mmCIF file of C-alpha atoms in Angstrom:
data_model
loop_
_atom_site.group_PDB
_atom_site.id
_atom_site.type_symbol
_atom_site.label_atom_id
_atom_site.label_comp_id
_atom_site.label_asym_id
_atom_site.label_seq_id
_atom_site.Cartn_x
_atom_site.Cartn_y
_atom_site.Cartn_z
ATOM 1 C CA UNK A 1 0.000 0.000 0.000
ATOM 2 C CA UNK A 2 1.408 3.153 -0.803
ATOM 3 C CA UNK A 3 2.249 5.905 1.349
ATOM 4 C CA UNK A 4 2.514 9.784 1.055
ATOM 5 C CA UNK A 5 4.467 12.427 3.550
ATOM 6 C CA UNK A 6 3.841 15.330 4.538
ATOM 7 C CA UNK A 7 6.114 18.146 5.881
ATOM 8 C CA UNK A 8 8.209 16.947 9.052
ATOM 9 C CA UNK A 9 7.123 17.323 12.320
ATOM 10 C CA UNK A 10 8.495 17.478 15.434
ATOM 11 C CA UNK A 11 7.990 15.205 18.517
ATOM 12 C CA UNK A 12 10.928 15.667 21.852
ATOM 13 C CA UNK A 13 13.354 17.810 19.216
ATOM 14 C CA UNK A 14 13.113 14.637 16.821
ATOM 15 C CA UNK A 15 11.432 14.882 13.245
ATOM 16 C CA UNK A 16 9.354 12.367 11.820
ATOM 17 C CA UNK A 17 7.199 11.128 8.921
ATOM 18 C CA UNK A 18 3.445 11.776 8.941
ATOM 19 C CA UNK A 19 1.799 9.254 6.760
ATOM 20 C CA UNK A 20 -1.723 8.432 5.394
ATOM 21 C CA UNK A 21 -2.912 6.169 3.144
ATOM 22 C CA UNK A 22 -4.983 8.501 1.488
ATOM 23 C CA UNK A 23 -6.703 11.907 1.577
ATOM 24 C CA UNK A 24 -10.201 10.444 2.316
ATOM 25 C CA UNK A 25 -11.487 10.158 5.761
ATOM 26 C CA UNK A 26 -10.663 7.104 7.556
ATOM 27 C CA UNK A 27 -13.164 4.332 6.651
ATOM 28 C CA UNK A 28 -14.461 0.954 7.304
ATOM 29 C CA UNK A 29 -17.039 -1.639 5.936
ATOM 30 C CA UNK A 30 -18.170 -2.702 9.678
ATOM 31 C CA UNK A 31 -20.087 -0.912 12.037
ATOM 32 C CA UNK A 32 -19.595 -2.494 15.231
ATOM 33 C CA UNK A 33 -20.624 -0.714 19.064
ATOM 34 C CA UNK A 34 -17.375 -0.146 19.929
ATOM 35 C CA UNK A 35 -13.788 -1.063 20.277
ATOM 36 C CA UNK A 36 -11.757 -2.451 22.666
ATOM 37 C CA UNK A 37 -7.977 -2.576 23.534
ATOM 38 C CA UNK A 38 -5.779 -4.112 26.395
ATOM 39 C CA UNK A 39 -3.881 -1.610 28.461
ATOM 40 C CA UNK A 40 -1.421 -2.572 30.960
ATOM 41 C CA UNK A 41 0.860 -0.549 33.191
ATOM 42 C CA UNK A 42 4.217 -1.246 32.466
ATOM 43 C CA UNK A 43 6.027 -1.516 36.142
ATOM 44 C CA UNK A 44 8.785 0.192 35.809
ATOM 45 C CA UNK A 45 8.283 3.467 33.473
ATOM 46 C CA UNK A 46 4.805 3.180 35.000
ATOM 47 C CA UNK A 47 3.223 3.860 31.889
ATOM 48 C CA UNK A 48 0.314 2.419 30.130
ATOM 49 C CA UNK A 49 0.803 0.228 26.861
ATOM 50 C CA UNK A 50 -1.701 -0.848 24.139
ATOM 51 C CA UNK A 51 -1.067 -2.720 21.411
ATOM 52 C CA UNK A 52 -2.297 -1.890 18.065
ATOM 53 C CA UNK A 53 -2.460 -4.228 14.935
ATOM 54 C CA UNK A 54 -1.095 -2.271 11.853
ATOM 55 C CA UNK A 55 -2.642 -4.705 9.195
ATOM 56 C CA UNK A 56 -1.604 -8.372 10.519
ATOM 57 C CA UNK A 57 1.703 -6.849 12.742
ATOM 58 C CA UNK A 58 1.066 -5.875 16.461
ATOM 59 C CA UNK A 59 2.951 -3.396 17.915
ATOM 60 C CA UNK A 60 2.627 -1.932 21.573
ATOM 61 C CA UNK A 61 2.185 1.715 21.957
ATOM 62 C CA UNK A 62 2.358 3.593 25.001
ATOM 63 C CA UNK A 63 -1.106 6.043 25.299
ATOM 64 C CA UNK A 64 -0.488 9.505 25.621
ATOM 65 C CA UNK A 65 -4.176 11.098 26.789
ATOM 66 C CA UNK A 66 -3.739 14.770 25.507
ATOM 67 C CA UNK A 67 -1.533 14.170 22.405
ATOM 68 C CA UNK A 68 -2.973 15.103 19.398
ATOM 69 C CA UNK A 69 -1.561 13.048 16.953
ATOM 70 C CA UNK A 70 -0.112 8.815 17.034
ATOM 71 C CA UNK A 71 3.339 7.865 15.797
ATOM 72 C CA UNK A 72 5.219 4.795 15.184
ATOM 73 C CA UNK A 73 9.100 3.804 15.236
ATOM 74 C CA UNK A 74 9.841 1.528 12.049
ATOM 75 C CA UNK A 75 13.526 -0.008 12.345
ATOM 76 C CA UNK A 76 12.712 -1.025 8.045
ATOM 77 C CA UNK A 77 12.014 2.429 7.201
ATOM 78 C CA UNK A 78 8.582 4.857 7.050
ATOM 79 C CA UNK A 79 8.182 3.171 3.292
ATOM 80 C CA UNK A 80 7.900 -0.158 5.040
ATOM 81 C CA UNK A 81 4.734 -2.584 4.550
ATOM 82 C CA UNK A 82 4.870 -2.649 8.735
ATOM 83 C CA UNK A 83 3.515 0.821 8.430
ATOM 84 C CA UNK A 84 0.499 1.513 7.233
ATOM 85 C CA UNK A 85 -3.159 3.437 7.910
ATOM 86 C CA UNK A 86 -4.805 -0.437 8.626
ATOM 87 C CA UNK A 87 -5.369 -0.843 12.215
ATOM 88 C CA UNK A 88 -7.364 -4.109 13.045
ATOM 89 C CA UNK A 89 -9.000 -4.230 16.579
ATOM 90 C CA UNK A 90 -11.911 -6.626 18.371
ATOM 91 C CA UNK A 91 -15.274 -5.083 18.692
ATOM 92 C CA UNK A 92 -17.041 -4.750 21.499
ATOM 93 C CA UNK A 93 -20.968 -5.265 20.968
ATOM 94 C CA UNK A 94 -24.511 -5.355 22.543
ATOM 95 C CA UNK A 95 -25.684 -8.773 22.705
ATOM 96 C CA UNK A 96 -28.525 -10.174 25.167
ATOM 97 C CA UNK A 97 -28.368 -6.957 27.186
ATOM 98 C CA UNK A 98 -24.734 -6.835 27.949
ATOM 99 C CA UNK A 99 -21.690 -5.618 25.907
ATOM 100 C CA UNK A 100 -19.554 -8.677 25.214
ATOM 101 C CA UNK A 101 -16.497 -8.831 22.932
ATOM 102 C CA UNK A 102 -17.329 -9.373 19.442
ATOM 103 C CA UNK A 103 -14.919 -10.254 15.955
ATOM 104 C CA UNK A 104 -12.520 -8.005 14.572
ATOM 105 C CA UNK A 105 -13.010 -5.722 12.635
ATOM 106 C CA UNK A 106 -10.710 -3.402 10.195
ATOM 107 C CA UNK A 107 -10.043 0.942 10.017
ATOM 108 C CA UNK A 108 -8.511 1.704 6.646
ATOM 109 C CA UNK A 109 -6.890 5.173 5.705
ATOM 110 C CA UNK A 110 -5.992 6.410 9.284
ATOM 111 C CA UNK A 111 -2.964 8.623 9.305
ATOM 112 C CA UNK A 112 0.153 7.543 11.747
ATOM 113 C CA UNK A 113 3.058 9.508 12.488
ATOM 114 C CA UNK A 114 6.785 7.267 11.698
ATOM 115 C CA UNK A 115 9.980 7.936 13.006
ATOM 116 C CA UNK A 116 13.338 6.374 11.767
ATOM 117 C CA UNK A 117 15.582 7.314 14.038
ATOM 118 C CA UNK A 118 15.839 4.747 17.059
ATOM 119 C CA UNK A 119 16.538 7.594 19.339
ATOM 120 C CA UNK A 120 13.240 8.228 19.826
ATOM 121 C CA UNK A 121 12.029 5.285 22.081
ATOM 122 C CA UNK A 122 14.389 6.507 24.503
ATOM 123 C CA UNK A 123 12.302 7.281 27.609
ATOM 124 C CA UNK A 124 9.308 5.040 26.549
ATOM 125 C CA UNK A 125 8.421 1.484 28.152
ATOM 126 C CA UNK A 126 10.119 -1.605 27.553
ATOM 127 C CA UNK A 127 9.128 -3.029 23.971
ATOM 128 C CA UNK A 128 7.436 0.459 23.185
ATOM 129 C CA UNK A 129 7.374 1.620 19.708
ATOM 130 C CA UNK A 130 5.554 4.794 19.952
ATOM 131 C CA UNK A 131 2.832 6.780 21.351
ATOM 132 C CA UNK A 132 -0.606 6.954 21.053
ATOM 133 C CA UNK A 133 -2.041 9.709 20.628
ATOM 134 C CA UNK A 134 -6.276 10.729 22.392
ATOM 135 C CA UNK A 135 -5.880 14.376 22.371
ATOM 136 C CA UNK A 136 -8.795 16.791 21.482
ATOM 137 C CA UNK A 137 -7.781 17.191 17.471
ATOM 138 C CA UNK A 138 -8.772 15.726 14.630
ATOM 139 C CA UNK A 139 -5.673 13.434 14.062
ATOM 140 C CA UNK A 140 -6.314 11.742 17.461
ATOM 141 C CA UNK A 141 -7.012 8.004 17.261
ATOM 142 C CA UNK A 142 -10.600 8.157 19.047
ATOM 143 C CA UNK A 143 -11.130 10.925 16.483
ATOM 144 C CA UNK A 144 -10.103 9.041 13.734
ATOM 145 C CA UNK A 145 -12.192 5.687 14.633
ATOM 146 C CA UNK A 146 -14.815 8.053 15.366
ATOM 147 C CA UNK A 147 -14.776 8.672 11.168
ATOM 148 C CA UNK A 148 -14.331 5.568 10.585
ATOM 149 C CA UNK A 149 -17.048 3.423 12.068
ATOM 150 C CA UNK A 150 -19.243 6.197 12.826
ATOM 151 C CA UNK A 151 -19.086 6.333 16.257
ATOM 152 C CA UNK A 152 -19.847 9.195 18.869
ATOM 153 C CA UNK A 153 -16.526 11.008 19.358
ATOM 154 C CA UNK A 154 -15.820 9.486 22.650
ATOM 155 C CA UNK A 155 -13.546 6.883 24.171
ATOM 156 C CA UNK A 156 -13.211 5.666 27.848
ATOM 157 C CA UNK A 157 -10.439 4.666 29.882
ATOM 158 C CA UNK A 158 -9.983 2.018 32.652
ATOM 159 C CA UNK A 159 -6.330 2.007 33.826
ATOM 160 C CA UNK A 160 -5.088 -0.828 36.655
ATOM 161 C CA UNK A 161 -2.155 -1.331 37.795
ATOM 162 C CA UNK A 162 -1.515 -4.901 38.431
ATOM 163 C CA UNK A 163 -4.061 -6.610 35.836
ATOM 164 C CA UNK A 164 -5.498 -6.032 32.570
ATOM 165 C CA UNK A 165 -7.293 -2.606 32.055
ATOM 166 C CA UNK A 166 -9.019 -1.203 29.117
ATOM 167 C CA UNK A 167 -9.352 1.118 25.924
ATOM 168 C CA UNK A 168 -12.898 1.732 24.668
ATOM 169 C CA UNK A 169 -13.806 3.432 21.262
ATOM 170 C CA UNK A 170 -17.467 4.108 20.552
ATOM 171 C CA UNK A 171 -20.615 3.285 22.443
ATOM 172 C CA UNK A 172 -20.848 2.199 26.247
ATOM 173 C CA UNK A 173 -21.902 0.944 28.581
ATOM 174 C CA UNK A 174 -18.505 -0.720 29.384
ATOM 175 C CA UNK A 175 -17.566 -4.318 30.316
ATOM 176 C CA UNK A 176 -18.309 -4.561 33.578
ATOM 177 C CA UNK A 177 -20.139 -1.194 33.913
ATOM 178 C CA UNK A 178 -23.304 -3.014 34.553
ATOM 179 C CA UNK A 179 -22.084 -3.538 38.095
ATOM 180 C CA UNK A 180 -21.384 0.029 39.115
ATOM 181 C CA UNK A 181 -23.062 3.765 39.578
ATOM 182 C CA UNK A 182 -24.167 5.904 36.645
ATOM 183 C CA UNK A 183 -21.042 7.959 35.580
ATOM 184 C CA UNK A 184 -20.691 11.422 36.973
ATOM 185 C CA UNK A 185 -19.762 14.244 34.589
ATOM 186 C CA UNK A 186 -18.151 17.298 34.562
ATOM 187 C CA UNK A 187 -17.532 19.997 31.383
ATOM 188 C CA UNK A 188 -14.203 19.852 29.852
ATOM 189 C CA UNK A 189 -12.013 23.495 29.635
ATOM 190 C CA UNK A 190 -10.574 24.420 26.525
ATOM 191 C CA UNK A 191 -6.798 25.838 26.897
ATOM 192 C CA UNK A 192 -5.928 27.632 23.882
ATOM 193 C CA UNK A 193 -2.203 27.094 24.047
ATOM 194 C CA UNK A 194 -2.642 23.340 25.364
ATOM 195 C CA UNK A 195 -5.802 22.674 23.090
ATOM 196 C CA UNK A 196 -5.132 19.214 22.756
ATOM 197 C CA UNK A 197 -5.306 18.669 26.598
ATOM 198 C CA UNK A 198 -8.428 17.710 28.917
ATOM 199 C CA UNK A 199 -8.730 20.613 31.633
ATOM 200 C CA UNK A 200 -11.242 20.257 34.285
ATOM 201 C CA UNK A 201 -12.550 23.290 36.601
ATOM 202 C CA UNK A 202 -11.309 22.426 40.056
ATOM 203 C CA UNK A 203 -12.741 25.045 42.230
ATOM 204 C CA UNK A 204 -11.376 23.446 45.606
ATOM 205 C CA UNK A 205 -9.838 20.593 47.249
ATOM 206 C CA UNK A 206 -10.812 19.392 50.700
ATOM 207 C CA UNK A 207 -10.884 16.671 53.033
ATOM 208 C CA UNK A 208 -12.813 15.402 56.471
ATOM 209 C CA UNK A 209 -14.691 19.155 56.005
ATOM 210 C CA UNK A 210 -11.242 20.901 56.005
ATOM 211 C CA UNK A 211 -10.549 23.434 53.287
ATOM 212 C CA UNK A 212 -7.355 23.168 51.880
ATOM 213 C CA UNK A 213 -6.217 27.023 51.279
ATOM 214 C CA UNK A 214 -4.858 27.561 47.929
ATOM 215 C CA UNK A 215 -4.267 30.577 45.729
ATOM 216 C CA UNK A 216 -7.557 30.363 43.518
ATOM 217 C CA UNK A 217 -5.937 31.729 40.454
ATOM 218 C CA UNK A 218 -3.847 28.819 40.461
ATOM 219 C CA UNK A 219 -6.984 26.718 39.832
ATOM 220 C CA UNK A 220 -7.605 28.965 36.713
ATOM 221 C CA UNK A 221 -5.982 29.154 33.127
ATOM 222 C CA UNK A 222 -4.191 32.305 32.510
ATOM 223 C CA UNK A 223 -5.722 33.294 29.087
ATOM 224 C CA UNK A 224 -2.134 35.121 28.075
ATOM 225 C CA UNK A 225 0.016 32.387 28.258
ATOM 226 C CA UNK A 226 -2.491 29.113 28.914
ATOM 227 C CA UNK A 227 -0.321 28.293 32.569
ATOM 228 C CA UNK A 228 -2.757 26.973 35.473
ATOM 229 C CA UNK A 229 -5.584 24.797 35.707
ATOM 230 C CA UNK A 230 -5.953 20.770 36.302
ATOM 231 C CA UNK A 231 -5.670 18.592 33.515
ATOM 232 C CA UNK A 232 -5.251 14.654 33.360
ATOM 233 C CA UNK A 233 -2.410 12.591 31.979
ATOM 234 C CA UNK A 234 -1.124 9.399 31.446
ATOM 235 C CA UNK A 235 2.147 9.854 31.446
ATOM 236 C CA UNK A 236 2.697 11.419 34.769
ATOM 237 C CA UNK A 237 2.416 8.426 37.260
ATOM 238 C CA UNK A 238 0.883 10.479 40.523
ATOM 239 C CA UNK A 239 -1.063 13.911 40.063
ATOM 240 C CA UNK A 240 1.843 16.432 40.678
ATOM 241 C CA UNK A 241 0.434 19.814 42.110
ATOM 242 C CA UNK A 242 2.151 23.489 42.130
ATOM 243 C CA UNK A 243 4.708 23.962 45.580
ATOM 244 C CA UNK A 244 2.115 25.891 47.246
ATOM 245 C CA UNK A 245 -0.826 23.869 46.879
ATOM 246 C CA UNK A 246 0.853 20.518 47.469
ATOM 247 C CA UNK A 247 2.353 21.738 50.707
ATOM 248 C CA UNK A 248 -1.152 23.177 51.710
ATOM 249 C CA UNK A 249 -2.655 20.034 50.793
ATOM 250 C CA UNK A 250 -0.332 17.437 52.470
ATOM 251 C CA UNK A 251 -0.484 19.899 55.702
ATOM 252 C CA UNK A 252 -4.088 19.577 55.853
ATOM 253 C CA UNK A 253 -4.173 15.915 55.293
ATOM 254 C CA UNK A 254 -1.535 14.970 57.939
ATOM 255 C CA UNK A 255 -3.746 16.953 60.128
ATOM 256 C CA UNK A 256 -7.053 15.437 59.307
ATOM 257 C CA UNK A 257 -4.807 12.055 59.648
ATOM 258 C CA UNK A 258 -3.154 12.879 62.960
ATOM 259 C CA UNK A 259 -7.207 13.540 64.041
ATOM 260 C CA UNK A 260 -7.717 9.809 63.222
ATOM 261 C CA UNK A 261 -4.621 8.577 65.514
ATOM 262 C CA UNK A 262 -2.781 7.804 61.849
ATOM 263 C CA UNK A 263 0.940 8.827 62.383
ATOM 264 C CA UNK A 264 3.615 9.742 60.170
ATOM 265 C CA UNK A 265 6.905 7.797 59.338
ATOM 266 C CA UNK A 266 9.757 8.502 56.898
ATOM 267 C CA UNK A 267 8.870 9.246 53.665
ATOM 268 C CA UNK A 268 9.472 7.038 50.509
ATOM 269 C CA UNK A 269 10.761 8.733 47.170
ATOM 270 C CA UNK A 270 8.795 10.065 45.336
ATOM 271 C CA UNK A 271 6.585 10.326 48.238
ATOM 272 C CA UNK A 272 7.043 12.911 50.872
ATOM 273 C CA UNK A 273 4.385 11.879 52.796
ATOM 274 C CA UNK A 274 4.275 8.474 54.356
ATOM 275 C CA UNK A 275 2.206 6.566 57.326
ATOM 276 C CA UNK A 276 2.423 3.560 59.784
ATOM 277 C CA UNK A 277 -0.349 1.048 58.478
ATOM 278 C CA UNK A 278 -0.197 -0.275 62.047
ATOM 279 C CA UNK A 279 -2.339 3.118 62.975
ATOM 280 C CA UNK A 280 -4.677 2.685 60.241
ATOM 281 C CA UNK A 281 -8.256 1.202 61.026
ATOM 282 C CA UNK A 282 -9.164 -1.177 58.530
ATOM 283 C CA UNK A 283 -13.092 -2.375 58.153
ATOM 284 C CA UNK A 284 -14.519 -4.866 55.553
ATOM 285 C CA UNK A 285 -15.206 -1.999 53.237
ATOM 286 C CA UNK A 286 -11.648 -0.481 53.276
ATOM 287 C CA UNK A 287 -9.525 1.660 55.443
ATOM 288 C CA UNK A 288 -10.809 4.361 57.707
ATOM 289 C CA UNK A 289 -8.156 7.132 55.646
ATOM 290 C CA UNK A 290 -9.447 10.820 55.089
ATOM 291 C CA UNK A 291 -11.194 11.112 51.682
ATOM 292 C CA UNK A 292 -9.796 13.564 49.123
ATOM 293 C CA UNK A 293 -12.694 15.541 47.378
ATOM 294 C CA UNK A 294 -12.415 17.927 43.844
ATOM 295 C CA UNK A 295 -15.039 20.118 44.184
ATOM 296 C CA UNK A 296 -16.062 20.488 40.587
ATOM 297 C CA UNK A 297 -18.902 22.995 39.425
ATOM 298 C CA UNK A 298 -22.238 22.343 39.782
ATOM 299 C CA UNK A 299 -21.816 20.963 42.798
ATOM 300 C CA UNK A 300 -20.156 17.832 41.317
ATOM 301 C CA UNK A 301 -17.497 15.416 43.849
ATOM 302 C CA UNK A 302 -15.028 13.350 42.771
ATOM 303 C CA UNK A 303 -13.919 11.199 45.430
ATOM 304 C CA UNK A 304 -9.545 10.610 44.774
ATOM 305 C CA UNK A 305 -9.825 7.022 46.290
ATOM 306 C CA UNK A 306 -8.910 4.116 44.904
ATOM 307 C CA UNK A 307 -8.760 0.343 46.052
ATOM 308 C CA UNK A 308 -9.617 -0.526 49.783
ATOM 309 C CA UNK A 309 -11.642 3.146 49.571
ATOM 310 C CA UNK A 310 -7.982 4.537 50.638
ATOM 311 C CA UNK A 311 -6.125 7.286 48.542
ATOM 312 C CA UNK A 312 -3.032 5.990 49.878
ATOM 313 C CA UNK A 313 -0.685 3.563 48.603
ATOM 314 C CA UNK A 314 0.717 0.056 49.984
ATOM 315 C CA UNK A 315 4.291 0.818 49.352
ATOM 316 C CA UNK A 316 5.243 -2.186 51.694
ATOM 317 C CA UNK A 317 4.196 -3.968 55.235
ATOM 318 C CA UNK A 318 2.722 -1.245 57.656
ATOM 319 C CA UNK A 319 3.958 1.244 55.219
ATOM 320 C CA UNK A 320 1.545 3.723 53.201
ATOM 321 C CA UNK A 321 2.307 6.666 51.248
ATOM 322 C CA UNK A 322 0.241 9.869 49.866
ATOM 323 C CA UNK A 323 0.720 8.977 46.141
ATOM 324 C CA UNK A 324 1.185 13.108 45.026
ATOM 325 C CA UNK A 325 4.130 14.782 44.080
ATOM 326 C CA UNK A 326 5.253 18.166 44.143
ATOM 327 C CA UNK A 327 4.867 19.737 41.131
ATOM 328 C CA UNK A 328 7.455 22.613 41.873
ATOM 329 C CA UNK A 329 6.861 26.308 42.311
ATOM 330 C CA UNK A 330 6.375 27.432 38.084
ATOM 331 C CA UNK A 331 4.415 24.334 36.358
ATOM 332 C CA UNK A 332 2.538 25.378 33.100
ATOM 333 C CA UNK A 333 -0.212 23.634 34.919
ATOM 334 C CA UNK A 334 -1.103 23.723 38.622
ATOM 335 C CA UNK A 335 -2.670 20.125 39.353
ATOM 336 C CA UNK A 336 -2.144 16.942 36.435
ATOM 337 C CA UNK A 337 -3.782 14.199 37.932
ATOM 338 C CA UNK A 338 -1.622 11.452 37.012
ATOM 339 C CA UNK A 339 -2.465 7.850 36.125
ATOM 340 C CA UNK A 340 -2.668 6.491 39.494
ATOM 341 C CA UNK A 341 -5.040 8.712 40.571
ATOM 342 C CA UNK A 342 -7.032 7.526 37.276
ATOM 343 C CA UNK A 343 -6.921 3.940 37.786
ATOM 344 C CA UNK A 344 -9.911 1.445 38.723
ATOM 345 C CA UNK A 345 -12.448 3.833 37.826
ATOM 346 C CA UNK A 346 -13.777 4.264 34.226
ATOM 347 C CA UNK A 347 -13.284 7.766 32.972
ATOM 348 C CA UNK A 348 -14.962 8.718 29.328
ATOM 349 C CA UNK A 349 -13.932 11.492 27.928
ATOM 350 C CA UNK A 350 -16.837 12.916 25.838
ATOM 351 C CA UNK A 351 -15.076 15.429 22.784
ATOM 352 C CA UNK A 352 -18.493 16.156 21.215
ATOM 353 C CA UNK A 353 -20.127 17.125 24.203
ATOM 354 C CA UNK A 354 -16.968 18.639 25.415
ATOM 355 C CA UNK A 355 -17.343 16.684 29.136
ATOM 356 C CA UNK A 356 -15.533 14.282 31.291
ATOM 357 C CA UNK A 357 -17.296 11.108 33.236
ATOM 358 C CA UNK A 358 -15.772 8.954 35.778
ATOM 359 C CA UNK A 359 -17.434 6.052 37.931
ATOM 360 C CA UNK A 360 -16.419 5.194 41.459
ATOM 361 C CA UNK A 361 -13.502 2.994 41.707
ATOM 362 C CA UNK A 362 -13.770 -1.053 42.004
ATOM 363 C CA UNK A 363 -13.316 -2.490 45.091
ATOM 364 C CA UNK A 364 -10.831 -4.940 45.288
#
């Protein structure tokens, strides 16, 4: 199949080949519900890998949430047959009720991104070769499959650590979605100079009832130069926030967690925050931990648990850690909530409607 390029662009100060089979809009002769792909978290970059199926050749990819475009690193050259705009994936369909993994099924003419120069997978997990790319633009993969089969321009995420998680394309509800609350949505914020990116409005954080105190126009996005704001991402492993606010936050939650009789030990990198699990009060539902709440507009909570209804993580025996990082005093944005934060919930992110929705997290 031939392939045409376009001007070079540039990804990390490295230039490579944008290709597309054709002009036309991606296409397919199937019109299944939806897509699905296996994500894993790869343990020691801690980022999340797919694997896509360029024709009959898989290839994992590590997903990138708010970049706009996908590329691929070809050791036979961008002219190769291993590159091409044919992705093959497994369809995920109603049957009987329920949404149950179906045949797969086959996008022609969607445009990929290849780089030549090995250089390039430097930084990305083990057995990576390339990123894919969800951002808000029209080059993003959900965008593209959204031409292709026709489906609503949204995709969903369900990120885990330790097992098997999830890519969805197209229609929900999602496997296992039957089993859980109604997603909860909030609108998405459009950052001119970050356009690709999902921003949510975060208009406080707090905890047990306690405020934590933060300099509100850090919360905001500075129309002059697009800095500020909360925005998700997948490659940043625990939500980072700006000096001020994490040091405000992780002072208010070591108070609400001295309140509980929870004390402090040494911290483990990257954590600076760390407590005895010997002072933690477990019940069958989880452990008795001060919730994390992002007050969203309209009223709208999102609870920053995760397994065992605990925000914290099991770093080892009697050992738990706040899983945030400071984000340092000038970050072009205030609070990314990092992968972690992300995982064993399902979050869709709705590009039509221009909204996020996330379900409580499993219990496991």
């Amino acid at each position: 199949m031939a392939s045409s390029s376009s001007p070079l662009l540039t990804f990390l100060a490295l230039s490579f080949i944008f290709l597309s089979v054709s002009n036309a809009q991606p296409s397919s002769s199937s019109r299944p519900g939806g897509l699905v792909f296996p994500v894993n978290s790869d343990s020691s970059t801690l980022q999340y890998v797919t694997k896509l199926s360029l024709g009959k050749v898989p290839i994992n990819v590590v997903v990138d949430l708010g970049r706009k475009s996908s590329w691929i690193y070809s050791s036979a050259g961008c002219a190769s047959t291993s590159i091409s705009g044919v992705i093959t994936a497994q369809s995920n369909n109603l049957k009987n009720g329920e949404w149950v993994s179906g045949p797969n099924v086959t996008a022609r003419g969607i445009s990929l991104g290849c780089e030549k120069n090995a250089s390039v997978l430097r930084g990305l997990a083990r057995g990576a070769k390339g990123i894919v790319g969800l951002g808000r633009s029209s080059s993003s993969l959900a965008s593209q499959f959204s031409a292709s089969f026709r489906f609503p321009k949204f995709f969903a995420l369900e990120l885990k650590s330790t097992i098997e998680g999830s890519l969805y394309f197209g229609d929900g509800p999602y496997t296992s979605q039957n089993f859980r609350q109604p997603l909860t949505y909030t609108p998405l914020l459009t950052n001119s100079f970050f356009p690709s990116d999902y921003f949510i409005d975060v208009k406080s954080i707090d905890m047990d009832g306690s405020n934590v105190t933060i300099n509100k126009g850090l919360l905001s996005i500075n129309k002059k130069n697009g800095v500020g704001g909360a925005k998700f991402s997948t490659l940043v492993p625990y939500t980072t926030m700006e000096s001020s606010i994490y040091k405000a936050f992780t002072s208010v939650y070591i108070k609400t967690a001295k309140a509980r009789g929870i004390s402090t030990i040494a911290p483990v990198a990257p954590f600076s925050v760390c407590f005895n699990g010997s002072t933690i009060e477990t019940r069958p539902d989880g452990f008795l931990v001060p919730e994390i709440f992002l007050r969203l507009p309209n009223n709208v909570n999102w609870i920053m648990t995760g397994p065992n209804n605990s925000p914290l993580k099991f770093i080892k025996e009697n050992v738990y850690c706040l899983p945030f990082v400071n984000g340092g005093s000038k970050p072009k944005t205030s609070i990314v909530i990092g992968g972690h934060q992300m995982e064993y919930s399902i979050l869709e992110f709705d590009i039509a409607k221009s909204r996020v929705g996330y379900s409580p997290p499993i219990q496991v």
